[in-house]
């Protein structure tokens, strides 16, 4: 199971990866980062992506907690099985790149996400999304 550094280096092996970070969206601080930053400032990028991640996770407009249209939901599942954030990941596209935010479920407060910046022309958005999901599930934070 990878730690922060191993997780970030594995994310950077994706085609088109330009930069990656693990960010606490409560504080806006990066727990680790590697590669480039879209604006050249790792701290500002962490704080800005944390604002986006926090808004999507907390605002009911993005993911209502009691979404009746949830096709993956087991009708017999209790509320304990539905704990955690209602949002899995976010994808933002710009003219030059893709920005992926994948929420990491933890045993403590689950306020951590993986951030990946991909080049639009050489990156593979579908592959990156699948790889980030795998990394988020395996990531060990101590």
Coordinates of C-alpha atoms in Angstrom, one line a residue:
X1 CA 0.0 0.0 0.0
X2 CA 1.6 3.3 -1.1
X3 CA 2.2 6.2 1.1
X4 CA 2.0 9.8 -0.1
X5 CA 5.3 10.0 -2.0
X6 CA 4.8 6.6 -3.7
X7 CA 1.2 7.5 -4.6
X8 CA 2.3 10.8 -6.2
X9 CA 5.1 9.3 -8.2
X10 CA 2.8 6.6 -9.5
X11 CA 0.3 9.2 -10.5
X12 CA 3.1 11.0 -12.5
X13 CA 3.6 7.8 -14.6
X14 CA 0.3 8.5 -16.3
X15 CA 0.7 9.7 -19.9
X16 CA 0.5 13.5 -20.0
X17 CA 0.8 14.0 -16.2
X18 CA 2.2 17.4 -15.4
X19 CA 1.7 17.6 -11.7
X20 CA 0.1 15.9 -8.8
X21 CA -0.7 16.6 -5.1
X22 CA -2.4 15.2 -2.1
X23 CA -4.4 18.0 -0.4
X24 CA -6.4 18.4 2.8
X25 CA -9.5 20.3 1.6
X26 CA -10.3 21.6 5.1
X27 CA -7.0 23.5 5.5
X28 CA -6.1 23.9 1.8
X29 CA -2.6 22.6 2.5
X30 CA -0.8 20.1 0.3
X31 CA 0.4 17.0 2.2
X32 CA 2.7 16.4 -0.8
X33 CA 3.2 17.5 -4.4
X34 CA 5.3 16.5 -7.4
X35 CA 5.8 17.9 -10.9
X36 CA 4.6 21.2 -12.0
X37 CA 1.9 23.5 -10.8
X38 CA -0.6 25.1 -13.2
X39 CA 0.2 28.6 -11.9
X40 CA 3.8 27.9 -10.7
X41 CA 2.8 28.1 -7.0
X42 CA 2.1 24.8 -5.2
X43 CA 0.6 26.4 -2.2
X44 CA -1.8 28.5 -4.2
X45 CA -2.8 25.5 -6.4
X46 CA -3.5 23.5 -3.2
X47 CA -5.7 26.2 -1.7
X48 CA -7.6 26.8 -5.0
X49 CA -8.3 23.2 -5.7
X50 CA -9.3 22.8 -2.0
X51 CA -12.0 25.4 -2.5
X52 CA -13.4 23.6 -5.5
X53 CA -13.3 20.2 -3.7
X54 CA -14.9 21.6 -0.6
X55 CA -17.7 23.2 -2.6
X56 CA -18.5 20.1 -4.5
X57 CA -18.4 17.9 -1.4
X58 CA -20.5 20.2 0.8
X59 CA -23.1 21.8 -1.5
X60 CA -26.3 19.9 -2.0
X61 CA -26.6 21.1 -5.5
X62 CA -23.8 18.9 -6.6
X63 CA -24.6 15.7 -4.8
X64 CA -27.8 15.5 -2.7
X65 CA -27.3 13.1 0.2
X66 CA -30.6 11.4 -0.4
X67 CA -30.4 11.0 -4.2
X68 CA -33.3 8.8 -5.2
X69 CA -31.8 8.3 -8.7
X70 CA -28.7 6.6 -7.4
X71 CA -28.6 3.5 -9.6
X72 CA -25.7 1.9 -7.8
X73 CA -27.5 2.0 -4.5
X74 CA -28.5 -1.3 -3.0
X75 CA -32.2 -0.9 -2.0
X76 CA -31.6 -3.0 1.1
X77 CA -28.5 -1.1 2.2
X78 CA -28.7 0.8 5.5
X79 CA -27.4 4.3 6.1
X80 CA -24.1 2.9 7.5
X81 CA -23.3 1.5 4.1
X82 CA -23.8 4.9 2.5
X83 CA -21.4 6.8 4.8
X84 CA -18.7 9.0 3.2
X85 CA -18.9 11.8 0.7
X86 CA -21.6 11.7 -1.9
X87 CA -19.0 12.9 -4.6
X88 CA -16.4 10.5 -5.9
X89 CA -14.3 12.7 -8.2
X90 CA -14.3 16.0 -10.2
X91 CA -13.0 16.6 -13.7
X92 CA -12.3 20.1 -15.0
X93 CA -11.2 20.7 -18.5
X94 CA -9.4 23.8 -19.8
X95 CA -8.1 24.6 -23.2
X96 CA -4.7 23.2 -22.3
X97 CA -5.3 20.5 -19.7
X98 CA -7.4 18.3 -17.5
X99 CA -7.7 18.7 -13.8
X100 CA -8.8 15.7 -11.7
X101 CA -9.8 15.6 -8.1
X102 CA -10.3 12.2 -6.5
X103 CA -11.6 12.2 -2.9
X104 CA -9.8 9.8 -0.5
X105 CA -11.9 8.0 2.1
X106 CA -10.0 7.7 5.3
X107 CA -10.7 6.3 8.8
X108 CA -10.5 9.8 10.3
X109 CA -12.2 12.8 8.7
X110 CA -12.0 12.1 4.9
X111 CA -11.0 15.6 4.0
X112 CA -8.2 14.5 1.7
X113 CA -8.1 14.4 -2.1
X114 CA -5.7 13.5 -4.9
X115 CA -5.2 16.2 -7.5
X116 CA -3.8 15.5 -10.9
X117 CA -3.0 17.9 -13.7
X118 CA -2.8 16.4 -17.2
X119 CA -1.8 17.9 -20.5
X120 CA -4.8 18.0 -22.8
X121 CA -3.0 16.7 -25.9
X122 CA -1.1 13.8 -24.4
X123 CA -3.2 12.9 -21.3
X124 CA -5.8 10.1 -21.2
X125 CA -8.6 11.3 -19.0
X126 CA -10.3 7.9 -18.7
X127 CA -7.1 6.1 -17.7
X128 CA -6.2 8.8 -15.3
X129 CA -9.6 8.6 -13.6
X130 CA -9.3 4.8 -13.2
X131 CA -5.7 5.0 -11.9
X132 CA -6.6 7.8 -9.4
X133 CA -9.5 5.6 -8.1
X134 CA -7.1 2.8 -7.5
X135 CA -4.5 5.0 -5.9
X136 CA -7.1 6.5 -3.6
X137 CA -8.3 3.1 -2.5
X138 CA -4.7 1.9 -1.7
X139 CA -3.3 5.1 -0.2
X140 CA -2.1 4.8 3.3
X141 CA -2.2 8.0 5.4
X142 CA -0.6 7.9 8.9

